[in-house]
Amino acid sequence: MNIIIAPDSFKETLEAKEVASTIEIGFKKVFPNANIEKIPLADGGEGTVKTLVESNNGELINTQVEDPLGRTISSYYGIINNGKTAIIEMATASGLELLKEEEKNPLETSTYGFGQLINHALKKGVKEFILGLGGSATNDAGVGMLQALGAKFYNKKNQEISKGAKEINQIASIDITNLENKFKDIIINVACDVTNPLCGQNGASFIFGKQKGADEKMIKQLDSYLLHFANLCEETFDKKTKNIEGTGAAGGLGFALVTFLNANLQSGIELIMQSVNLEEKIQKADLVITGEGKMDKQSIQGKTPIGVAKLAKKYDKKVIAITGCLDEGYEIVLEHGVDAVFDCTPISNNFETIKKNAKKNLELTSFNIAKCLKIS
């Protein structure tokens, strides 16, 4: 039996590599002679860098950058393809998890640190980028990133605006002279798992502003600021990009990457699957196993298990999904290529107990699934 194990991480519990290895242990107890290939995955969010670095024998690069509020922190990114490609998760510099609850304020937070990571990679000679946009703490339309890369944003008094979203409504003129030379012949692919445009009721501020600390009044304020900036960009560069799907990702960071750096926005999981040649490997498989921490009705919106399942069904392969837990509406995944779903978490346990026993429960579930397969 040839088995592909291609899961995402179980968030806050197990990294994708650990999930794949644990599933393998359970299956090997029943099928000791099976040929198992483990391919840890991500969809552009948490774990994307480490997943691609490990899958491509790359290296992690450590450096210091500014966090969303301008404090110096340690961060990292990945290098693969003999130094030609950098993988960067914006959340490692500008992510929500870097802030305490009381520090969340999308008027103040900036993507400047993310731009610093890009700068660092450029100085190492990188020619291609894979950027993950999940988990942002920001709503500055990527202005902070662009400032770090050398763009200048001026108000009506010809003064440069400060970092954060609070002054982007005051931008009157833009100077991108420094960007044009820096990004000549640079390819940027963006792993994006949302389809939201920049502005409006389905845009960055209204959909994601609350989780970043904005109340209803601030959300409307932020949306108007983004619209001002987008309209100015249209006038300045003759580009109509604010309604492109995905430009609302990471508080409008997708908009900046498309408008200023000519980036390609792609489905995160599809981009990652291409990077690890998953399609070629699936063709030789008898069974495909995938998974994620929580499976629910949102899982069909570009998440890892569905990306894997759709690819597997292209070659009529059976797909089993193993998850940490199941939530409302998860059954819909059975209409999108997944043949069976199993969760491995005892319902009565608290989260600390779940974390402590995650590996044991996952291994036991995998073992029992394998036993059922052997019986059948």
CSV table of C-alpha atoms in Angstrom, one decimal:
chain,number,residue,atom,x,y,z
A,1,MET,CA,0.0,0.0,0.0
A,2,ASN,CA,1.2,3.5,-1.0
A,3,ILE,CA,0.0,6.1,1.5
A,4,ILE,CA,0.4,9.9,1.3
A,5,ILE,CA,0.0,11.8,4.6
A,6,ALA,CA,-0.5,15.5,3.8
A,7,PRO,CA,-2.0,17.4,6.8
A,8,ASP,CA,-2.0,21.0,8.0
A,9,SER,CA,-1.0,21.8,11.6
A,10,PHE,CA,-3.3,21.4,14.6
A,11,LYS,CA,-3.2,25.0,15.6
A,12,GLU,CA,-1.7,25.6,19.1
A,13,THR,CA,-1.2,21.9,19.5
A,14,LEU,CA,0.9,20.1,16.9
A,15,GLU,CA,2.9,21.4,13.9
A,16,ALA,CA,2.1,19.8,10.5
A,17,LYS,CA,5.3,17.7,10.6
A,18,GLU,CA,4.3,16.3,14.0
A,19,VAL,CA,0.8,15.5,12.8
A,20,ALA,CA,2.1,13.6,9.8
A,21,SER,CA,4.6,11.6,11.8
A,22,THR,CA,2.0,10.7,14.5
A,23,ILE,CA,-0.5,9.5,11.9
A,24,GLU,CA,2.3,7.4,10.4
A,25,ILE,CA,3.1,5.7,13.7
A,26,GLY,CA,-0.6,4.7,14.1
A,27,PHE,CA,-0.8,3.3,10.6
A,28,LYS,CA,2.6,1.5,10.7
A,29,LYS,CA,1.3,-0.6,13.7
A,30,VAL,CA,-1.3,-2.1,11.3
A,31,PHE,CA,0.4,-1.8,8.0
A,32,PRO,CA,4.2,-2.2,8.8
A,33,ASN,CA,5.2,-2.7,5.2
A,34,ALA,CA,3.2,0.2,3.7
A,35,ASN,CA,5.1,2.8,1.7
A,36,ILE,CA,4.3,6.1,3.5
A,37,GLU,CA,5.3,9.5,2.3
A,38,LYS,CA,4.7,12.4,4.7
A,39,ILE,CA,4.1,15.8,3.2
A,40,PRO,CA,3.4,18.5,5.8
A,41,LEU,CA,1.3,21.3,4.4
A,42,ALA,CA,0.0,24.8,5.1
A,43,ASP,CA,-2.4,27.2,3.4
A,44,GLY,CA,-0.4,30.4,3.7
A,45,GLY,CA,-1.0,31.0,7.4
A,46,GLU,CA,0.8,29.7,10.4
A,47,GLY,CA,3.4,27.1,9.6
A,48,THR,CA,3.9,28.0,5.9
A,49,VAL,CA,7.6,28.9,6.3
A,50,LYS,CA,8.6,25.9,8.3
A,51,THR,CA,6.6,23.5,6.1
A,52,LEU,CA,8.2,24.7,2.9
A,53,VAL,CA,11.7,24.9,4.3
A,54,GLU,CA,11.5,21.3,5.6
A,55,SER,CA,9.9,20.1,2.3
A,56,ASN,CA,12.6,21.7,0.2
A,57,ASN,CA,15.7,21.2,2.4
A,58,GLY,CA,15.9,25.0,2.9
A,59,GLU,CA,17.1,27.1,5.8
A,60,LEU,CA,15.6,29.4,8.4
A,61,ILE,CA,17.0,33.0,8.5
A,62,ASN,CA,16.7,34.8,11.8
A,63,THR,CA,16.7,38.6,12.1
A,64,GLN,CA,15.2,41.4,14.1
A,65,VAL,CA,12.3,43.6,13.0
A,66,GLU,CA,9.6,45.8,14.4
A,67,ASP,CA,6.5,44.2,15.7
A,68,PRO,CA,3.0,45.7,14.9
A,69,LEU,CA,3.6,48.5,17.4
A,70,GLY,CA,7.2,49.3,16.5
A,71,ARG,CA,9.0,47.3,19.2
A,72,THR,CA,12.1,45.3,18.3
A,73,ILE,CA,11.5,41.6,18.2
A,74,SER,CA,13.2,38.4,16.8
A,75,SER,CA,11.6,37.1,13.7
A,76,TYR,CA,12.5,34.7,10.8
A,77,TYR,CA,11.8,33.7,7.2
A,78,GLY,CA,12.8,30.8,5.0
A,79,ILE,CA,15.1,30.4,2.0
A,80,ILE,CA,14.8,27.5,-0.5
A,81,ASN,CA,15.9,26.8,-4.1
A,82,ASN,CA,19.6,27.5,-3.5
A,83,GLY,CA,18.9,30.9,-2.1
A,84,LYS,CA,16.7,32.1,-4.9
A,85,THR,CA,13.3,31.9,-3.1
A,86,ALA,CA,12.2,33.4,0.2
A,87,ILE,CA,9.1,32.3,2.1
A,88,ILE,CA,7.8,34.9,4.6
A,89,GLU,CA,4.8,34.7,6.9
A,90,MET,CA,3.6,38.3,7.6
A,91,ALA,CA,2.4,37.1,11.0
A,92,THR,CA,5.9,36.5,12.2
A,93,ALA,CA,6.5,40.3,12.1
A,94,SER,CA,3.0,41.9,12.0
A,95,GLY,CA,0.8,39.2,13.5
A,96,LEU,CA,-2.1,39.4,15.9
A,97,GLU,CA,-0.5,36.8,18.2
A,98,LEU,CA,2.4,39.3,18.9
A,99,LEU,CA,0.0,41.6,20.8
A,100,LYS,CA,-1.7,41.3,24.2
A,101,GLU,CA,-5.5,41.7,24.1
A,102,GLU,CA,-5.3,45.3,25.4
A,103,GLU,CA,-2.7,46.3,22.7
A,104,LYS,CA,-4.9,45.5,19.7
A,105,ASN,CA,-5.7,48.7,17.8
A,106,PRO,CA,-5.7,48.6,14.0
A,107,LEU,CA,-5.3,52.4,13.8
A,108,GLU,CA,-1.9,52.1,15.4
A,109,THR,CA,-0.6,48.7,14.1
A,110,SER,CA,1.7,48.6,11.1
A,111,THR,CA,3.1,46.2,8.5
A,112,TYR,CA,6.5,47.8,8.7
A,113,GLY,CA,8.2,44.8,10.2
A,114,PHE,CA,6.9,42.6,7.3
A,115,GLY,CA,8.6,45.0,4.9
A,116,GLN,CA,11.8,44.7,6.9
A,117,LEU,CA,11.8,40.9,6.4
A,118,ILE,CA,11.4,41.4,2.6
A,119,ASN,CA,14.2,43.9,2.6
A,120,HIS,CA,16.5,41.5,4.5
A,121,ALA,CA,15.8,38.7,1.9
A,122,LEU,CA,16.4,41.1,-1.0
A,123,LYS,CA,19.8,41.9,0.4
A,124,LYS,CA,20.6,38.2,0.4
A,125,GLY,CA,20.0,38.1,-3.4
A,126,VAL,CA,16.5,36.5,-3.4
A,127,LYS,CA,14.7,36.8,-6.7
A,128,GLU,CA,11.4,35.2,-5.9
A,129,PHE,CA,9.0,35.4,-2.9
A,130,ILE,CA,6.3,33.3,-1.5
A,131,LEU,CA,4.4,35.4,1.0
A,132,GLY,CA,1.8,34.2,3.5
A,133,LEU,CA,-0.8,36.7,4.7
A,134,GLY,CA,-2.7,35.0,7.5
A,135,GLY,CA,-3.0,36.2,11.1
A,136,SER,CA,-2.4,39.9,10.7
A,137,ALA,CA,-2.9,42.5,13.4
A,138,THR,CA,-3.0,45.4,10.9
A,139,ASN,CA,-5.4,47.4,8.7
A,140,ASP,CA,-2.9,49.8,7.0
A,141,ALA,CA,-3.4,48.6,3.4
A,142,GLY,CA,0.3,47.6,3.4
A,143,VAL,CA,1.5,51.2,3.7
A,144,GLY,CA,3.9,50.2,6.6
A,145,MET,CA,5.4,47.5,4.4
A,146,LEU,CA,5.9,49.9,1.6
A,147,GLN,CA,7.5,52.5,3.9
A,148,ALA,CA,10.0,49.9,5.0
A,149,LEU,CA,10.8,49.1,1.4
A,150,GLY,CA,11.4,52.8,0.6
A,151,ALA,CA,8.1,54.2,-0.6
A,152,LYS,CA,7.3,57.7,0.6
A,153,PHE,CA,3.8,58.9,1.5
A,154,TYR,CA,3.2,62.6,2.0
A,155,ASN,CA,0.3,64.7,3.4
A,156,LYS,CA,-0.9,68.0,2.0
A,157,LYS,CA,1.9,69.8,3.9
A,158,ASN,CA,4.5,67.6,2.1
A,159,GLN,CA,5.3,65.8,5.4
A,160,GLU,CA,5.7,62.0,5.6
A,161,ILE,CA,2.9,60.3,7.4
A,162,SER,CA,3.6,58.2,10.5
A,163,LYS,CA,3.2,54.4,10.7
A,164,GLY,CA,-0.1,52.7,11.2
A,165,ALA,CA,-3.5,53.3,9.6
A,166,LYS,CA,-4.3,56.4,11.5
A,167,GLU,CA,-2.9,58.8,8.9
A,168,ILE,CA,-3.5,57.0,5.6
A,169,ASN,CA,-6.6,59.2,5.0
A,170,GLN,CA,-4.2,62.2,4.9
A,171,ILE,CA,-2.0,60.8,2.1
A,172,ALA,CA,-2.0,63.3,-0.7
A,173,SER,CA,1.0,62.1,-2.8
A,174,ILE,CA,3.1,59.0,-3.2
A,175,ASP,CA,6.7,58.6,-4.3
A,176,ILE,CA,7.7,55.0,-5.4
A,177,THR,CA,11.1,55.8,-7.0
A,178,ASN,CA,12.9,53.6,-4.6
A,179,LEU,CA,10.6,50.6,-5.2
A,180,GLU,CA,10.9,50.6,-9.0
A,181,ASN,CA,14.6,49.7,-9.1
A,182,LYS,CA,14.5,47.4,-6.1
A,183,PHE,CA,11.8,45.1,-7.5
A,184,LYS,CA,12.8,45.0,-11.1
A,185,ASP,CA,12.8,41.3,-12.2
A,186,ILE,CA,11.5,40.2,-8.8
A,187,ILE,CA,8.6,37.6,-8.7
A,188,ILE,CA,6.2,37.8,-5.9
A,189,ASN,CA,3.6,35.0,-5.3
A,190,VAL,CA,1.1,35.5,-2.5
A,191,ALA,CA,-0.5,32.6,-0.6
A,192,CYS,CA,-3.9,34.0,0.2
A,193,ASP,CA,-6.8,32.1,1.8
A,194,VAL,CA,-9.4,34.8,1.6
A,195,THR,CA,-11.3,36.4,-1.3
A,196,ASN,CA,-12.3,39.7,0.2
A,197,PRO,CA,-11.8,42.9,-1.7
A,198,LEU,CA,-10.2,45.9,0.0
A,199,CYS,CA,-13.3,48.0,0.9
A,200,GLY,CA,-17.0,47.8,1.6
A,201,GLN,CA,-19.2,45.5,3.7
A,202,ASN,CA,-17.2,42.4,2.6
A,203,GLY,CA,-13.8,44.2,2.8
A,204,ALA,CA,-10.8,44.1,5.1
A,205,SER,CA,-12.2,46.4,7.8
A,206,PHE,CA,-15.8,45.1,8.1
A,207,ILE,CA,-14.9,41.4,8.0
A,208,PHE,CA,-11.7,41.3,10.0
A,209,GLY,CA,-11.5,44.6,11.9
A,210,LYS,CA,-13.3,43.4,15.0
A,211,GLN,CA,-10.8,40.6,15.7
A,212,LYS,CA,-8.0,43.1,15.5
A,213,GLY,CA,-9.5,45.3,18.2
A,214,ALA,CA,-11.8,47.7,16.2
A,215,ASP,CA,-15.2,48.7,17.4
A,216,GLU,CA,-18.1,49.5,15.0
A,217,LYS,CA,-17.1,53.2,14.8
A,218,MET,CA,-13.5,52.4,14.1
A,219,ILE,CA,-14.4,49.8,11.5
A,220,LYS,CA,-16.3,52.5,9.5
A,221,GLN,CA,-13.4,54.9,10.0
A,222,LEU,CA,-10.9,52.3,8.7
A,223,ASP,CA,-12.9,51.4,5.7
A,224,SER,CA,-13.2,55.1,4.7
A,225,TYR,CA,-9.4,55.4,5.1
A,226,LEU,CA,-8.8,52.4,2.9
A,227,LEU,CA,-11.2,53.8,0.2
A,228,HIS,CA,-9.3,57.2,0.3
A,229,PHE,CA,-6.0,55.4,-0.2
A,230,ALA,CA,-7.3,53.1,-3.0
A,231,ASN,CA,-8.8,56.0,-4.9
A,232,LEU,CA,-5.6,58.0,-4.7
A,233,CYS,CA,-3.7,54.9,-6.0
A,234,GLU,CA,-6.1,54.6,-8.9
A,235,GLU,CA,-5.5,58.3,-9.8
A,236,THR,CA,-1.8,58.1,-9.4
A,237,PHE,CA,-1.0,54.8,-11.1
A,238,ASP,CA,-4.1,54.3,-13.3
A,239,LYS,CA,-4.7,50.9,-11.8
A,240,LYS,CA,-8.1,49.6,-10.7
A,241,THR,CA,-7.2,47.0,-8.1
A,242,LYS,CA,-9.3,47.6,-5.0
A,243,ASN,CA,-12.0,45.1,-6.0
A,244,ILE,CA,-9.7,42.2,-6.9
A,245,GLU,CA,-10.4,39.2,-4.8
A,246,GLY,CA,-7.9,38.9,-2.0
A,247,THR,CA,-6.8,42.5,-1.9
A,248,GLY,CA,-8.6,42.8,1.5
A,249,ALA,CA,-6.3,40.1,2.9
A,250,ALA,CA,-4.2,41.0,6.0
A,251,GLY,CA,-5.9,44.4,6.4
A,252,GLY,CA,-5.3,45.4,2.8
A,253,LEU,CA,-1.8,44.1,2.5
A,254,GLY,CA,-3.0,42.1,-0.6
A,255,PHE,CA,-3.9,45.5,-2.2
A,256,ALA,CA,-0.4,46.9,-1.7
A,257,LEU,CA,1.3,43.8,-3.0
A,258,VAL,CA,-0.8,43.8,-6.2
A,259,THR,CA,-0.9,47.6,-6.8
A,260,PHE,CA,2.7,48.5,-6.0
A,261,LEU,CA,4.7,45.3,-6.5
A,262,ASN,CA,2.7,43.5,-9.2
A,263,ALA,CA,2.3,40.4,-7.0
A,264,ASN,CA,0.3,37.3,-8.0
A,265,LEU,CA,-2.5,36.5,-5.5
A,266,GLN,CA,-3.1,32.7,-5.4
A,267,SER,CA,-5.0,30.2,-3.3
A,268,GLY,CA,-2.6,29.5,-0.4
A,269,ILE,CA,-3.0,25.8,-0.4
A,270,GLU,CA,-2.7,25.5,-4.2
A,271,LEU,CA,0.5,27.5,-4.1
A,272,ILE,CA,1.9,25.3,-1.4
A,273,MET,CA,0.9,22.1,-3.1
A,274,GLN,CA,2.6,23.2,-6.3
A,275,SER,CA,5.7,24.0,-4.3
A,276,VAL,CA,6.0,20.4,-2.9
A,277,ASN,CA,4.9,18.7,-6.1
A,278,LEU,CA,2.0,17.0,-4.4
A,279,GLU,CA,0.1,16.3,-7.5
A,280,GLU,CA,2.8,14.1,-8.9
A,281,LYS,CA,3.1,12.2,-5.6
A,282,ILE,CA,-0.7,11.7,-5.3
A,283,GLN,CA,-0.9,9.9,-8.6
A,284,LYS,CA,1.1,7.0,-7.2
A,285,ALA,CA,-0.9,6.7,-4.0
A,286,ASP,CA,-3.5,4.1,-3.0
A,287,LEU,CA,-4.7,6.3,-0.1
A,288,VAL,CA,-4.4,10.0,0.8
A,289,ILE,CA,-4.7,11.1,4.4
A,290,THR,CA,-5.1,14.8,5.3
A,291,GLY,CA,-6.2,16.8,8.3
A,292,GLU,CA,-6.4,20.1,10.3
A,293,GLY,CA,-7.0,21.2,13.9
A,294,LYS,CA,-10.7,22.0,13.5
A,295,MET,CA,-12.9,21.0,10.7
A,296,ASP,CA,-16.2,23.0,10.2
A,297,LYS,CA,-18.3,24.6,7.4
A,298,GLN,CA,-15.5,27.1,6.8
A,299,SER,CA,-13.0,24.4,5.8
A,300,ILE,CA,-14.2,24.4,2.2
A,301,GLN,CA,-13.0,28.0,1.9
A,302,GLY,CA,-9.5,27.3,0.7
A,303,LYS,CA,-8.3,25.2,3.7
A,304,THR,CA,-5.7,22.5,3.4
A,305,PRO,CA,-7.8,19.3,3.6
A,306,ILE,CA,-10.1,20.4,0.8
A,307,GLY,CA,-7.2,21.5,-1.4
A,308,VAL,CA,-5.7,18.0,-0.9
A,309,ALA,CA,-9.0,16.2,-1.5
A,310,LYS,CA,-9.8,18.0,-4.7
A,311,LEU,CA,-6.4,17.2,-6.1
A,312,ALA,CA,-6.7,13.5,-5.0
A,313,LYS,CA,-10.2,13.2,-6.6
A,314,LYS,CA,-8.6,14.3,-9.9
A,315,TYR,CA,-7.0,10.9,-9.9
A,316,ASP,CA,-9.9,9.1,-8.1
A,317,LYS,CA,-8.0,8.5,-4.9
A,318,LYS,CA,-9.7,7.8,-1.5
A,319,VAL,CA,-9.3,10.6,1.0
A,320,ILE,CA,-9.5,10.3,4.8
A,321,ALA,CA,-9.4,13.5,7.0
A,322,ILE,CA,-8.3,13.3,10.6
A,323,THR,CA,-8.9,16.4,12.7
A,324,GLY,CA,-8.4,17.6,16.3
A,325,CYS,CA,-12.1,18.3,16.6
A,326,LEU,CA,-15.3,18.8,14.5
A,327,ASP,CA,-17.6,21.8,14.6
A,328,GLU,CA,-21.0,22.8,13.1
A,329,GLY,CA,-21.4,22.1,9.4
A,330,TYR,CA,-18.3,20.0,8.9
A,331,GLU,CA,-20.3,17.4,6.9
A,332,ILE,CA,-20.1,19.7,3.9
A,333,VAL,CA,-16.5,18.6,3.3
A,334,LEU,CA,-17.9,15.2,2.2
A,335,GLU,CA,-19.3,17.0,-0.8
A,336,HIS,CA,-15.8,18.3,-1.7
A,337,GLY,CA,-13.7,15.3,-2.1
A,338,VAL,CA,-13.3,13.9,1.4
A,339,ASP,CA,-14.6,10.3,1.8
A,340,ALA,CA,-14.5,10.1,5.6
A,341,VAL,CA,-13.8,12.3,8.6
A,342,PHE,CA,-12.5,11.3,12.0
A,343,ASP,CA,-11.8,13.5,15.0
A,344,CYS,CA,-9.4,12.4,17.7
A,345,THR,CA,-10.3,14.6,20.8
A,346,PRO,CA,-12.3,13.3,23.7
A,347,ILE,CA,-15.3,15.7,24.0
A,348,SER,CA,-15.1,16.0,27.8
A,349,ASN,CA,-11.5,17.2,28.0
A,350,ASN,CA,-10.4,20.8,28.7
A,351,PHE,CA,-7.9,22.4,26.3
A,352,GLU,CA,-4.8,21.9,28.4
A,353,THR,CA,-5.6,18.2,28.7
A,354,ILE,CA,-6.2,18.1,24.9
A,355,LYS,CA,-2.8,19.7,24.2
A,356,LYS,CA,-1.1,17.3,26.6
A,357,ASN,CA,-2.6,14.2,25.1
A,358,ALA,CA,-2.8,15.4,21.4
A,359,LYS,CA,-0.1,13.0,20.1
A,360,LYS,CA,-1.5,10.0,22.0
A,361,ASN,CA,-5.1,10.6,20.8
A,362,LEU,CA,-4.0,11.2,17.2
A,363,GLU,CA,-1.9,8.0,17.1
A,364,LEU,CA,-4.8,6.0,18.6
A,365,THR,CA,-7.3,7.4,16.1
A,366,SER,CA,-4.9,6.6,13.2
A,367,PHE,CA,-4.4,3.1,14.5
A,368,ASN,CA,-8.1,2.5,14.7
A,369,ILE,CA,-8.7,3.8,11.2
A,370,ALA,CA,-6.0,1.6,9.9
A,371,LYS,CA,-7.6,-1.4,11.7
A,372,CYS,CA,-10.9,-0.7,10.0
A,373,LEU,CA,-9.2,-0.5,6.6
A,374,LYS,CA,-7.5,-3.8,7.2
A,375,ILE,CA,-10.8,-5.5,8.2
A,376,SER,CA,-12.5,-4.1,5.1
